[in-house]
Amino acid sequence: MRLWGGRFSEDGDARVADFTRSIGIDAALALDDLRGSIAHVRGLGRAGLLMDDEVAALVGGLEGLAGDVEAGTLAWDPDLEDVHMNLEAALTERVGPVAGKLHTGRSRNDQVATDLRLWLRRAIDRLDGAILEMERALVDLAERHMDAVLPGATHIQPAQPVLFAHHLLAYVEMLERDRGRLADARRRANVSPLGSGALAGAGYPIDREAVAEELGFGGVTANSLDAVSDRDFVVETLAAAALGMVHLSRLAEEITWWSNPAFGFVRVSDAFSTGSSMMPNKRNPDPAELVRGKSAGVIAALTAVLGLLKGLPLAYQRDLQEDKPPLFVAVSTWEASLEVMAGLIATLTIDEQRMREAAGEGFITATAVADALVRRGVPFRTAHHIVGSLVAQAEEARIGLDAIPDSVIWQALAGADDDTARKLAGDPATGQELRRAAAIDGALASCDVIGGTAPVRVAAALAAAHARLGS
Ligand code: ARG
């Protein structure tokens, strides 16, 4: 018998039953549903709507069901539509007709909104832990390779040297913001819809705040119509998830390049690589590629729920049932991606020597050389032009900027559009200084500002990360 069947005289169509059923998805809410029901029963008891022995029977039955769900022994009946109906039927079987009092002052509309908020709260707490683990993996790797230098790039072209640790810490910053977004979403999700009923508010004097407190909510929703139809908290979490996956995807992308032997900066461990069915030589970073690929599905989940909501009038509409598949998939994808990436990073091998060789290509200390001229009083634009011509000549001669002879430097200075620059032509100290400025370590050290790549700044950033991570 369908729990809502009283006013129906004809049998339902099997296609409708198949089409509307959600137990295959929302069974994941079972424990949250039972927790919510237990708090609701106690609330009904306090409001004088249930006798003490009824409260005890119902709570005992619901706790027993929770044990069955945890043990995986509760069988879901597809004919019972969703998790709420299944649990109410199972409760009836267990405690008898008193189960018919459970749904007093409650609708599946405020019930499912409550379940979803409870579920999301737990999911956010797990995700926060997974992000922290990922941050720890990045910080540990940075610390093991404090001297490693990357040829920092813009437009994928060699730009300026940066510490490898600095590069990794950039991702730690992104991940910290991801945590912040989750914490923010959690705060707004953490209010209780229970007592909102179907849409107008429960018809009984339930102390909503006491029920909310029992469930660990920070408060209660303020408007019953909003409470049953609001899924902002789903969107906010999905937005955080989409961005979090985009961050992981960018790192995954870099790892696919860095692990190509043409770069040779990193080697992904065997445990996080896969082979080819045809090419015996292959070692592919498939887990990183799949993190990049799966980010698409999480972005899609965000747009799916936004699209779901945009045309819905108040209050509850059955469309809202479709919020769960994208949410559940996005959360589990993000969680798994964080775990895989943390493992991949923790087992990554770094070739510091190869990185440093690559940093020697592309004249990436040219900006530091121009800065050295500026410190001698040459306007930056003039210095930029002079060093640009030195780069062109070094490229032609196939030498580095640190090997340019005085004669070439002096000639470039003599042809400059600035008096100070012209006066430096013929000065051996200037030549020496420019060649010294072309060395990688000097270039690194010169970026000595908050957030810069100078080793002292990176060490400070690492210390700050440790303080945040409590490690
Ligand atoms: N399975 C439904 C959902 O996930 C539960 C609420 C159904 N409410 C209703 N009045 N049909 O949204």
Short mmCIF file of C-alpha atoms and ligand atoms in Angstrom, two decimals:
data_model
loop_
_atom_site.label_atom_id
_atom_site.label_comp_id
_atom_site.label_asym_id
_atom_site.label_seq_id
_atom_site.Cartn_x
_atom_site.Cartn_y
_atom_site.Cartn_z
CA MET A 1 0.00 0.00 0.00
CA ARG A 2 1.29 3.41 -0.94
CA LEU A 3 1.60 5.63 2.15
CA TRP A 4 -0.14 8.46 0.33
CA GLY A 5 -2.74 6.22 -1.37
CA GLY A 6 -5.91 7.20 0.51
CA ARG A 7 -7.47 9.36 -2.16
CA PHE A 8 -6.48 7.13 -5.08
CA SER A 9 -8.78 4.45 -6.46
CA GLU A 10 -6.80 3.22 -9.48
CA ASP A 11 -3.48 1.40 -9.41
CA GLY A 12 -0.40 3.39 -10.32
CA ASP A 13 1.27 2.93 -13.69
CA ALA A 14 4.46 0.88 -13.50
CA ARG A 15 6.23 3.44 -15.66
CA VAL A 16 5.40 6.16 -13.16
CA ALA A 17 6.68 4.06 -10.29
CA ASP A 18 9.95 3.50 -12.15
CA PHE A 19 10.20 7.11 -13.13
CA THR A 20 9.56 8.67 -9.74
CA ARG A 21 11.43 6.20 -7.56
CA SER A 22 14.56 7.58 -5.84
CA ILE A 23 15.52 4.86 -3.37
CA GLY A 24 18.52 3.88 -5.51
CA ILE A 25 19.95 7.33 -4.86
CA ASP A 26 18.53 8.62 -1.58
CA ALA A 27 19.27 5.45 0.41
CA ALA A 28 22.53 7.34 1.04
CA LEU A 29 20.50 9.65 3.31
CA ALA A 30 19.23 6.80 5.53
CA LEU A 31 21.31 7.50 8.63
CA ASP A 32 20.62 11.23 8.45
CA ASP A 33 16.93 10.51 7.94
CA LEU A 34 16.86 8.34 11.05
CA ARG A 35 18.73 10.93 13.12
CA GLY A 36 16.26 13.56 11.99
CA SER A 37 13.34 11.29 12.85
CA ILE A 38 14.68 10.58 16.34
CA ALA A 39 15.01 14.30 17.07
CA HIS A 40 11.53 14.90 15.62
CA VAL A 41 10.02 12.16 17.81
CA ARG A 42 11.58 13.67 20.93
CA GLY A 43 10.24 17.07 19.84
CA LEU A 44 6.75 15.57 19.48
CA GLY A 45 7.13 14.09 22.95
CA ARG A 46 8.11 17.42 24.47
CA ALA A 47 5.12 19.04 22.73
CA GLY A 48 2.82 16.52 24.41
CA LEU A 49 1.89 14.88 21.10
CA LEU A 50 3.42 11.52 22.06
CA MET A 51 3.37 9.71 25.39
CA ASP A 52 6.69 8.79 26.96
CA ASP A 53 6.27 5.10 26.12
CA GLU A 54 5.50 6.00 22.51
CA VAL A 55 8.63 8.13 22.31
CA ALA A 56 10.65 5.28 23.76
CA ALA A 57 9.17 2.74 21.33
CA LEU A 58 9.72 4.96 18.30
CA VAL A 59 13.24 6.03 19.29
CA GLY A 60 14.14 2.42 20.06
CA GLY A 61 12.80 1.30 16.69
CA LEU A 62 14.60 4.09 14.80
CA GLU A 63 17.87 3.32 16.59
CA GLY A 64 17.46 -0.34 15.71
CA LEU A 65 16.99 0.61 12.06
CA ALA A 66 20.13 2.77 12.20
CA GLY A 67 22.02 -0.30 13.40
CA ASP A 68 20.63 -2.29 10.47
CA VAL A 69 21.57 0.44 7.99
CA GLU A 70 25.10 0.57 9.38
CA ALA A 71 25.37 -3.20 9.19
CA GLY A 72 24.02 -3.13 5.64
CA THR A 73 21.25 -5.56 6.52
CA LEU A 74 18.24 -3.36 5.79
CA ALA A 75 16.70 -4.39 2.46
CA TRP A 76 15.32 -1.50 0.39
CA ASP A 77 11.96 -2.12 -1.24
CA PRO A 78 11.82 -0.45 -4.67
CA ASP A 79 8.03 -0.34 -4.46
CA LEU A 80 8.31 2.05 -1.54
CA GLU A 81 9.56 4.90 -3.71
CA ASP A 82 12.14 6.61 -1.53
CA VAL A 83 14.22 6.35 1.63
CA HIS A 84 11.62 8.12 3.77
CA MET A 85 8.82 5.67 2.88
CA ASN A 86 11.13 2.70 3.18
CA LEU A 87 12.22 3.67 6.67
CA GLU A 88 8.70 4.43 7.84
CA ALA A 89 7.53 1.04 6.54
CA ALA A 90 10.48 -0.71 8.18
CA LEU A 91 9.65 1.10 11.42
CA THR A 92 6.05 -0.07 11.23
CA GLU A 93 7.25 -3.62 10.83
CA ARG A 94 9.45 -3.23 13.87
CA VAL A 95 7.27 -1.31 16.35
CA GLY A 96 3.75 -1.74 15.00
CA PRO A 97 0.99 0.87 14.57
CA VAL A 98 2.65 3.49 16.80
CA ALA A 99 4.94 4.11 13.79
CA GLY A 100 1.93 5.87 12.25
CA LYS A 101 2.56 8.76 14.67
CA LEU A 102 6.09 9.45 13.41
CA HIS A 103 5.01 11.70 10.55
CA THR A 104 2.94 14.01 12.80
CA GLY A 105 3.69 17.64 11.93
CA ARG A 106 6.19 16.63 9.29
CA SER A 107 6.25 16.34 5.52
CA ARG A 108 8.78 14.63 3.31
CA ASN A 109 9.48 18.15 2.12
CA ASP A 110 10.99 19.42 5.36
CA GLN A 111 12.28 15.91 6.05
CA VAL A 112 14.36 15.62 2.88
CA ALA A 113 15.64 19.19 3.26
CA THR A 114 16.78 18.27 6.77
CA ASP A 115 18.37 15.01 5.66
CA LEU A 116 20.26 16.72 2.90
CA ARG A 117 21.63 19.41 5.20
CA LEU A 118 22.77 16.79 7.70
CA TRP A 119 24.36 14.74 4.93
CA LEU A 120 26.07 17.79 3.49
CA ARG A 121 27.47 18.83 6.85
CA ARG A 122 29.17 15.45 7.22
CA ALA A 123 30.37 15.56 3.63
CA ILE A 124 31.86 19.03 4.09
CA ASP A 125 33.73 17.91 7.21
CA ARG A 126 35.21 14.94 5.33
CA LEU A 127 36.13 17.14 2.38
CA ASP A 128 37.83 19.63 4.68
CA GLY A 129 39.98 16.82 6.06
CA ALA A 130 40.81 15.60 2.54
CA ILE A 131 41.86 19.10 1.47
CA LEU A 132 44.08 19.39 4.54
CA GLU A 133 45.76 16.08 3.65
CA MET A 134 46.39 17.37 0.15
CA GLU A 135 47.87 20.57 1.55
CA ARG A 136 50.14 18.53 3.82
CA ALA A 137 51.37 16.48 0.85
CA LEU A 138 52.23 19.67 -1.04
CA VAL A 139 53.97 21.26 1.94
CA ASP A 140 55.98 18.09 2.61
CA LEU A 141 57.09 17.90 -1.01
CA ALA A 142 58.05 21.59 -0.97
CA GLU A 143 60.09 21.04 2.14
CA ARG A 144 61.97 18.08 0.69
CA HIS A 145 63.07 20.24 -2.27
CA MET A 146 63.78 23.70 -0.93
CA ASP A 147 66.62 24.26 -3.43
CA ALA A 148 64.74 23.10 -6.52
CA VAL A 149 64.27 25.84 -9.12
CA LEU A 150 61.65 25.89 -11.86
CA PRO A 151 61.79 27.89 -15.05
CA GLY A 152 58.69 29.90 -14.15
CA ALA A 153 56.55 30.50 -17.21
CA THR A 154 53.89 32.81 -18.56
CA HIS A 155 52.23 32.00 -21.91
CA ILE A 156 53.97 28.60 -21.38
CA GLN A 157 57.20 30.43 -22.34
CA PRO A 158 60.23 30.77 -20.04
CA ALA A 159 59.72 33.84 -17.85
CA GLN A 160 61.56 34.11 -14.52
CA PRO A 161 63.04 31.53 -12.16
CA VAL A 162 60.88 30.50 -9.19
CA LEU A 163 61.46 28.06 -6.40
CA PHE A 164 59.64 24.75 -6.93
CA ALA A 165 58.42 25.15 -3.34
CA HIS A 166 56.92 28.53 -4.26
CA HIS A 167 55.03 26.89 -7.11
CA LEU A 168 53.66 24.17 -4.82
CA LEU A 169 52.65 26.73 -2.21
CA ALA A 170 50.57 28.51 -4.84
CA TYR A 171 48.32 25.43 -4.82
CA VAL A 172 48.26 25.43 -1.02
CA GLU A 173 46.82 28.96 -1.24
CA MET A 174 44.11 27.78 -3.65
CA LEU A 175 43.27 24.84 -1.40
CA GLU A 176 43.02 27.10 1.65
CA ARG A 177 40.50 29.24 -0.20
CA ASP A 178 38.60 26.06 -1.10
CA ARG A 179 38.41 25.26 2.61
CA GLY A 180 37.16 28.76 3.31
CA ARG A 181 34.40 28.42 0.73
CA LEU A 182 33.33 25.11 2.22
CA ALA A 183 33.30 26.53 5.73
CA ASP A 184 31.17 29.40 4.50
CA ALA A 185 28.72 27.05 2.74
CA ARG A 186 28.57 24.89 5.86
CA ARG A 187 27.58 27.82 8.03
CA ARG A 188 24.54 28.63 5.88
CA ALA A 189 23.64 24.94 5.38
CA ASN A 190 23.69 24.31 9.11
CA VAL A 191 20.11 25.36 9.96
CA SER A 192 17.15 23.11 10.61
CA PRO A 193 14.12 23.05 8.28
CA LEU A 194 12.26 20.61 10.58
CA GLY A 195 8.92 22.00 11.64
CA SER A 196 8.33 23.70 8.28
CA GLY A 197 5.94 20.92 7.30
CA ALA A 198 4.95 20.64 3.65
CA LEU A 199 5.23 24.38 3.08
CA ALA A 200 3.24 26.38 5.63
CA GLY A 201 4.78 25.28 8.93
CA ALA A 202 3.83 22.38 11.22
CA GLY A 203 0.33 22.52 12.66
CA TYR A 204 1.55 21.67 16.15
CA PRO A 205 3.45 23.65 18.78
CA ILE A 206 6.80 21.98 18.10
CA ASP A 207 9.82 23.67 19.69
CA ARG A 208 11.81 23.85 16.49
CA GLU A 209 14.86 25.29 18.19
CA ALA A 210 15.15 22.41 20.64
CA VAL A 211 14.89 19.89 17.78
CA ALA A 212 17.53 21.83 15.83
CA GLU A 213 19.83 21.87 18.82
CA GLU A 214 19.52 18.13 19.25
CA LEU A 215 20.65 17.72 15.64
CA GLY A 216 23.62 20.04 16.14
CA PHE A 217 22.21 22.72 13.86
CA GLY A 218 23.26 26.31 14.48
CA GLY A 219 19.66 27.53 14.26
CA VAL A 220 16.36 27.11 12.43
CA THR A 221 15.19 28.30 9.04
CA ALA A 222 13.14 31.49 9.29
CA ASN A 223 10.54 30.90 6.55
CA SER A 224 8.74 27.61 5.91
CA LEU A 225 8.28 28.18 2.17
CA ASP A 226 11.97 28.93 1.77
CA ALA A 227 12.95 26.05 4.02
CA VAL A 228 11.33 23.35 1.87
CA SER A 229 12.41 24.74 -1.47
CA ASP A 230 15.83 26.26 -0.77
CA ARG A 231 18.76 24.38 -2.25
CA ASP A 232 21.21 27.30 -2.15
CA PHE A 233 23.38 25.24 0.15
CA VAL A 234 23.66 22.56 -2.54
CA VAL A 235 24.65 25.16 -5.14
CA GLU A 236 27.18 26.77 -2.83
CA THR A 237 28.83 23.45 -2.08
CA LEU A 238 28.84 22.51 -5.75
CA ALA A 239 30.39 25.88 -6.62
CA ALA A 240 33.13 25.20 -4.07
CA ALA A 241 33.51 21.69 -5.50
CA ALA A 242 33.70 22.90 -9.10
CA LEU A 243 36.40 25.41 -8.23
CA GLY A 244 38.21 22.91 -6.03
CA MET A 245 38.27 20.44 -8.93
CA VAL A 246 39.48 23.17 -11.28
CA HIS A 247 42.41 23.74 -8.91
CA LEU A 248 43.25 20.03 -8.81
CA SER A 249 42.86 19.85 -12.58
CA ARG A 250 45.39 22.64 -13.12
CA LEU A 251 47.92 20.84 -10.94
CA ALA A 252 47.15 17.55 -12.71
CA GLU A 253 47.77 19.27 -16.03
CA GLU A 254 51.18 20.54 -14.88
CA ILE A 255 52.14 17.07 -13.71
CA THR A 256 51.33 15.57 -17.11
CA TRP A 257 53.74 18.05 -18.72
CA TRP A 258 56.43 17.86 -16.06
CA SER A 259 56.50 14.06 -16.23
CA ASN A 260 57.03 14.01 -20.00
CA PRO A 261 60.75 13.19 -20.51
CA ALA A 262 61.09 16.33 -22.66
CA PHE A 263 60.60 18.20 -19.36
CA GLY A 264 61.78 15.45 -17.04
CA PHE A 265 61.12 17.51 -13.91
CA VAL A 266 59.15 14.87 -12.05
CA ARG A 267 58.54 11.16 -12.13
CA VAL A 268 55.13 9.88 -11.09
CA SER A 269 55.55 6.74 -8.99
CA ASP A 270 54.64 3.36 -10.43
CA ALA A 271 51.75 3.17 -7.99
CA PHE A 272 50.18 6.27 -9.56
CA SER A 273 50.98 5.42 -13.18
CA THR A 274 49.46 3.02 -15.66
CA GLY A 275 50.80 1.29 -18.75
CA SER A 276 49.63 0.87 -22.32
CA SER A 277 48.05 -2.28 -23.73
CA MET A 278 50.13 -1.88 -26.90
CA MET A 279 53.25 0.21 -26.20
CA PRO A 280 55.54 -1.59 -23.74
CA ASN A 281 57.50 1.61 -23.02
CA LYS A 282 54.58 3.61 -21.67
CA ARG A 283 54.17 5.06 -18.19
CA ASN A 284 51.11 7.25 -18.19
CA PRO A 285 49.94 9.62 -15.44
CA ASP A 286 46.34 8.42 -15.84
CA PRO A 287 45.19 9.34 -12.32
CA ALA A 288 46.19 12.97 -12.95
CA GLU A 289 44.47 12.90 -16.34
CA LEU A 290 41.30 11.53 -14.79
CA VAL A 291 41.28 14.22 -12.11
CA ARG A 292 41.43 16.71 -14.97
CA GLY A 293 38.72 14.82 -16.83
CA LYS A 294 36.43 14.33 -13.86
CA SER A 295 36.51 18.05 -13.09
CA ALA A 296 34.21 18.43 -16.11
CA GLY A 297 31.52 16.36 -14.40
CA VAL A 298 31.72 18.43 -11.22
CA ILE A 299 31.39 21.67 -13.18
CA ALA A 300 28.39 20.06 -14.91
CA ALA A 301 26.87 19.19 -11.52
CA LEU A 302 26.93 22.86 -10.54
CA THR A 303 25.23 23.96 -13.73
CA ALA A 304 22.74 21.07 -13.45
CA VAL A 305 21.49 22.25 -10.07
CA LEU A 306 21.43 25.91 -11.07
CA GLY A 307 19.36 24.91 -14.09
CA LEU A 308 17.14 22.76 -11.89
CA LEU A 309 16.29 25.67 -9.63
CA LYS A 310 15.89 28.58 -11.95
CA GLY A 311 12.30 27.96 -13.01
CA LEU A 312 10.83 26.61 -9.80
CA PRO A 313 7.97 28.49 -8.17
CA LEU A 314 7.56 28.21 -4.41
CA ALA A 315 7.37 25.90 -2.65
CA TYR A 316 8.54 22.26 -2.99
CA GLN A 317 8.47 20.80 -6.51
CA ARG A 318 9.36 17.24 -7.31
CA ASP A 319 12.12 18.53 -9.58
CA LEU A 320 14.09 19.01 -6.36
CA GLN A 321 14.57 15.25 -6.14
CA GLU A 322 17.04 15.70 -8.99
CA ASP A 323 19.39 17.68 -6.74
CA LYS A 324 20.86 14.54 -5.24
CA PRO A 325 22.57 12.72 -8.13
CA PRO A 326 24.75 15.70 -9.11
CA LEU A 327 25.51 16.55 -5.47
CA PHE A 328 26.43 13.00 -4.51
CA VAL A 329 28.55 12.42 -7.58
CA ALA A 330 30.34 15.77 -7.24
CA VAL A 331 31.16 15.26 -3.58
CA SER A 332 32.47 11.73 -4.06
CA THR A 333 34.45 12.77 -7.14
CA TRP A 334 36.06 15.67 -5.31
CA GLU A 335 36.86 13.54 -2.29
CA ALA A 336 38.39 10.75 -4.39
CA SER A 337 40.33 13.24 -6.50
CA LEU A 338 41.81 14.85 -3.40
CA GLU A 339 42.85 11.46 -2.07
CA VAL A 340 44.41 10.37 -5.37
CA MET A 341 46.25 13.65 -5.87
CA ALA A 342 47.55 13.61 -2.29
CA GLY A 343 48.95 10.12 -2.90
CA LEU A 344 50.42 11.10 -6.25
CA ILE A 345 52.11 14.17 -4.76
CA ALA A 346 53.39 12.27 -1.73
CA THR A 347 55.11 9.71 -4.00
CA LEU A 348 56.38 12.09 -6.68
CA THR A 349 60.12 12.01 -7.46
CA ILE A 350 61.76 15.32 -8.36
CA ASP A 351 64.77 15.77 -10.65
CA GLU A 352 66.24 18.98 -9.24
CA GLN A 353 69.19 18.91 -11.60
CA ARG A 354 67.01 18.66 -14.68
CA MET A 355 64.85 21.52 -13.38
CA ARG A 356 67.89 23.70 -12.88
CA GLU A 357 69.18 22.90 -16.38
CA ALA A 358 65.82 23.90 -17.83
CA ALA A 359 65.93 27.08 -15.77
CA GLY A 360 69.23 27.87 -17.52
CA GLU A 361 67.41 28.05 -20.86
CA GLY A 362 65.30 30.90 -22.15
CA PHE A 363 67.27 33.78 -20.56
CA ILE A 364 64.90 33.77 -17.61
CA THR A 365 67.13 36.03 -15.52
CA ALA A 366 66.83 38.90 -18.04
CA THR A 367 64.46 40.83 -15.76
CA ALA A 368 66.96 40.57 -12.90
CA VAL A 369 69.69 41.92 -15.22
CA ALA A 370 67.50 44.88 -16.16
CA ASP A 371 66.79 45.45 -12.46
CA ALA A 372 70.56 45.59 -11.85
CA LEU A 373 70.86 48.41 -14.39
CA VAL A 374 67.95 50.20 -12.73
CA ARG A 375 69.83 50.04 -9.42
CA ARG A 376 72.64 51.89 -11.24
CA GLY A 377 70.23 54.71 -12.08
CA VAL A 378 69.12 53.67 -15.58
CA PRO A 379 65.38 54.14 -16.25
CA PHE A 380 63.61 50.76 -16.38
CA ARG A 381 62.35 51.21 -19.96
CA THR A 382 65.91 51.92 -21.16
CA ALA A 383 67.25 48.97 -19.15
CA HIS A 384 64.55 46.73 -20.67
CA HIS A 385 65.67 47.77 -24.16
CA ILE A 386 69.39 47.27 -23.44
CA VAL A 387 68.89 43.83 -21.92
CA GLY A 388 66.56 42.89 -24.79
CA SER A 389 69.40 43.53 -27.24
CA LEU A 390 71.81 41.56 -25.00
CA VAL A 391 69.35 38.63 -25.04
CA ALA A 392 69.17 38.75 -28.84
CA GLN A 393 72.98 38.72 -29.10
CA ALA A 394 73.35 35.95 -26.51
CA GLU A 395 70.80 33.88 -28.40
CA GLU A 396 72.71 34.44 -31.65
CA ALA A 397 76.03 33.50 -29.99
CA ARG A 398 74.39 30.54 -28.18
CA ILE A 399 75.64 31.67 -24.78
CA GLY A 400 73.92 32.54 -21.53
CA LEU A 401 73.48 36.10 -20.23
CA ASP A 402 76.10 35.28 -17.58
CA ALA A 403 78.72 34.79 -20.32
CA ILE A 404 78.26 38.01 -22.30
CA PRO A 405 81.61 39.82 -22.67
CA ASP A 406 82.15 43.39 -21.50
CA SER A 407 82.57 44.60 -25.08
CA VAL A 408 79.03 43.59 -26.02
CA ILE A 409 77.56 45.08 -22.84
CA TRP A 410 79.41 48.36 -23.31
CA GLN A 411 78.30 48.64 -26.91
CA ALA A 412 74.66 48.22 -25.88
CA LEU A 413 75.09 50.82 -23.12
CA ALA A 414 76.81 53.29 -25.49
CA GLY A 415 73.88 53.15 -27.89
CA ALA A 416 71.27 53.79 -25.18
CA ASP A 417 68.85 56.74 -25.13
CA ASP A 418 69.87 57.73 -21.60
CA ASP A 419 72.91 59.62 -20.25
CA THR A 420 73.35 57.46 -17.13
CA ALA A 421 73.37 54.33 -19.27
CA ARG A 422 75.85 55.78 -21.77
CA LYS A 423 78.23 56.76 -18.95
CA LEU A 424 78.35 53.11 -17.79
CA ALA A 425 79.84 52.03 -21.14
CA GLY A 426 83.50 51.11 -20.57
CA ASP A 427 82.99 50.40 -16.86
CA PRO A 428 84.26 46.85 -16.07
CA ALA A 429 82.32 46.77 -12.74
CA THR A 430 79.03 47.17 -14.62
CA GLY A 431 79.81 44.26 -16.90
CA GLN A 432 80.68 42.09 -13.94
CA GLU A 433 77.57 43.11 -12.07
CA LEU A 434 75.26 42.35 -14.97
CA ARG A 435 76.78 38.89 -15.43
CA ARG A 436 76.37 38.24 -11.71
CA ALA A 437 72.73 39.38 -11.86
CA ALA A 438 72.21 36.81 -14.62
CA ALA A 439 72.84 33.97 -12.16
CA ILE A 440 69.70 32.13 -11.09
CA ASP A 441 70.21 32.32 -7.35
CA GLY A 442 70.67 36.08 -7.41
CA ALA A 443 67.53 36.46 -9.51
CA LEU A 444 65.58 34.37 -7.03
CA ALA A 445 66.91 36.25 -4.02
CA SER A 446 66.00 39.60 -5.56
CA CYS A 447 62.24 38.83 -5.47
CA ASP A 448 62.24 39.64 -1.78
CA VAL A 449 58.73 40.95 -1.15
CA ILE A 450 55.77 39.43 0.68
CA GLY A 451 54.54 36.64 -1.57
CA GLY A 452 57.74 36.65 -3.67
CA THR A 453 59.93 33.70 -4.58
CA ALA A 454 63.07 34.78 -2.65
CA PRO A 455 64.12 31.78 -0.53
CA VAL A 456 63.63 33.75 2.71
CA ARG A 457 60.07 34.59 1.69
CA VAL A 458 59.29 31.02 0.68
CA ALA A 459 60.66 29.78 4.00
CA ALA A 460 58.33 32.23 5.76
CA ALA A 461 55.38 31.08 3.65
CA LEU A 462 56.15 27.48 4.55
CA ALA A 463 56.27 28.36 8.23
CA ALA A 464 52.89 30.07 7.89
CA ALA A 465 51.48 26.99 6.13
CA HIS A 466 52.76 24.78 8.92
CA ALA A 467 51.14 27.00 11.52
CA ARG A 468 47.81 26.76 9.65
CA LEU A 469 48.08 23.02 9.23
CA GLY A 470 49.16 22.53 12.82
CA SER A 471 52.16 20.51 11.65
N1 ARG B 1 12.21 11.86 -2.78
C1 ARG B 1 11.77 13.21 -2.59
C2 ARG B 1 12.94 14.18 -2.81
O1 ARG B 1 14.03 13.76 -2.84
C3 ARG B 1 11.26 13.38 -1.22
C4 ARG B 1 10.23 14.43 -1.10
C5 ARG B 1 9.03 14.07 -1.83
N2 ARG B 1 7.93 14.92 -1.48
C6 ARG B 1 6.78 14.87 -2.13
N3 ARG B 1 5.83 15.62 -1.71
N4 ARG B 1 6.63 14.12 -3.20
O2 ARG B 1 12.75 15.36 -2.97
#
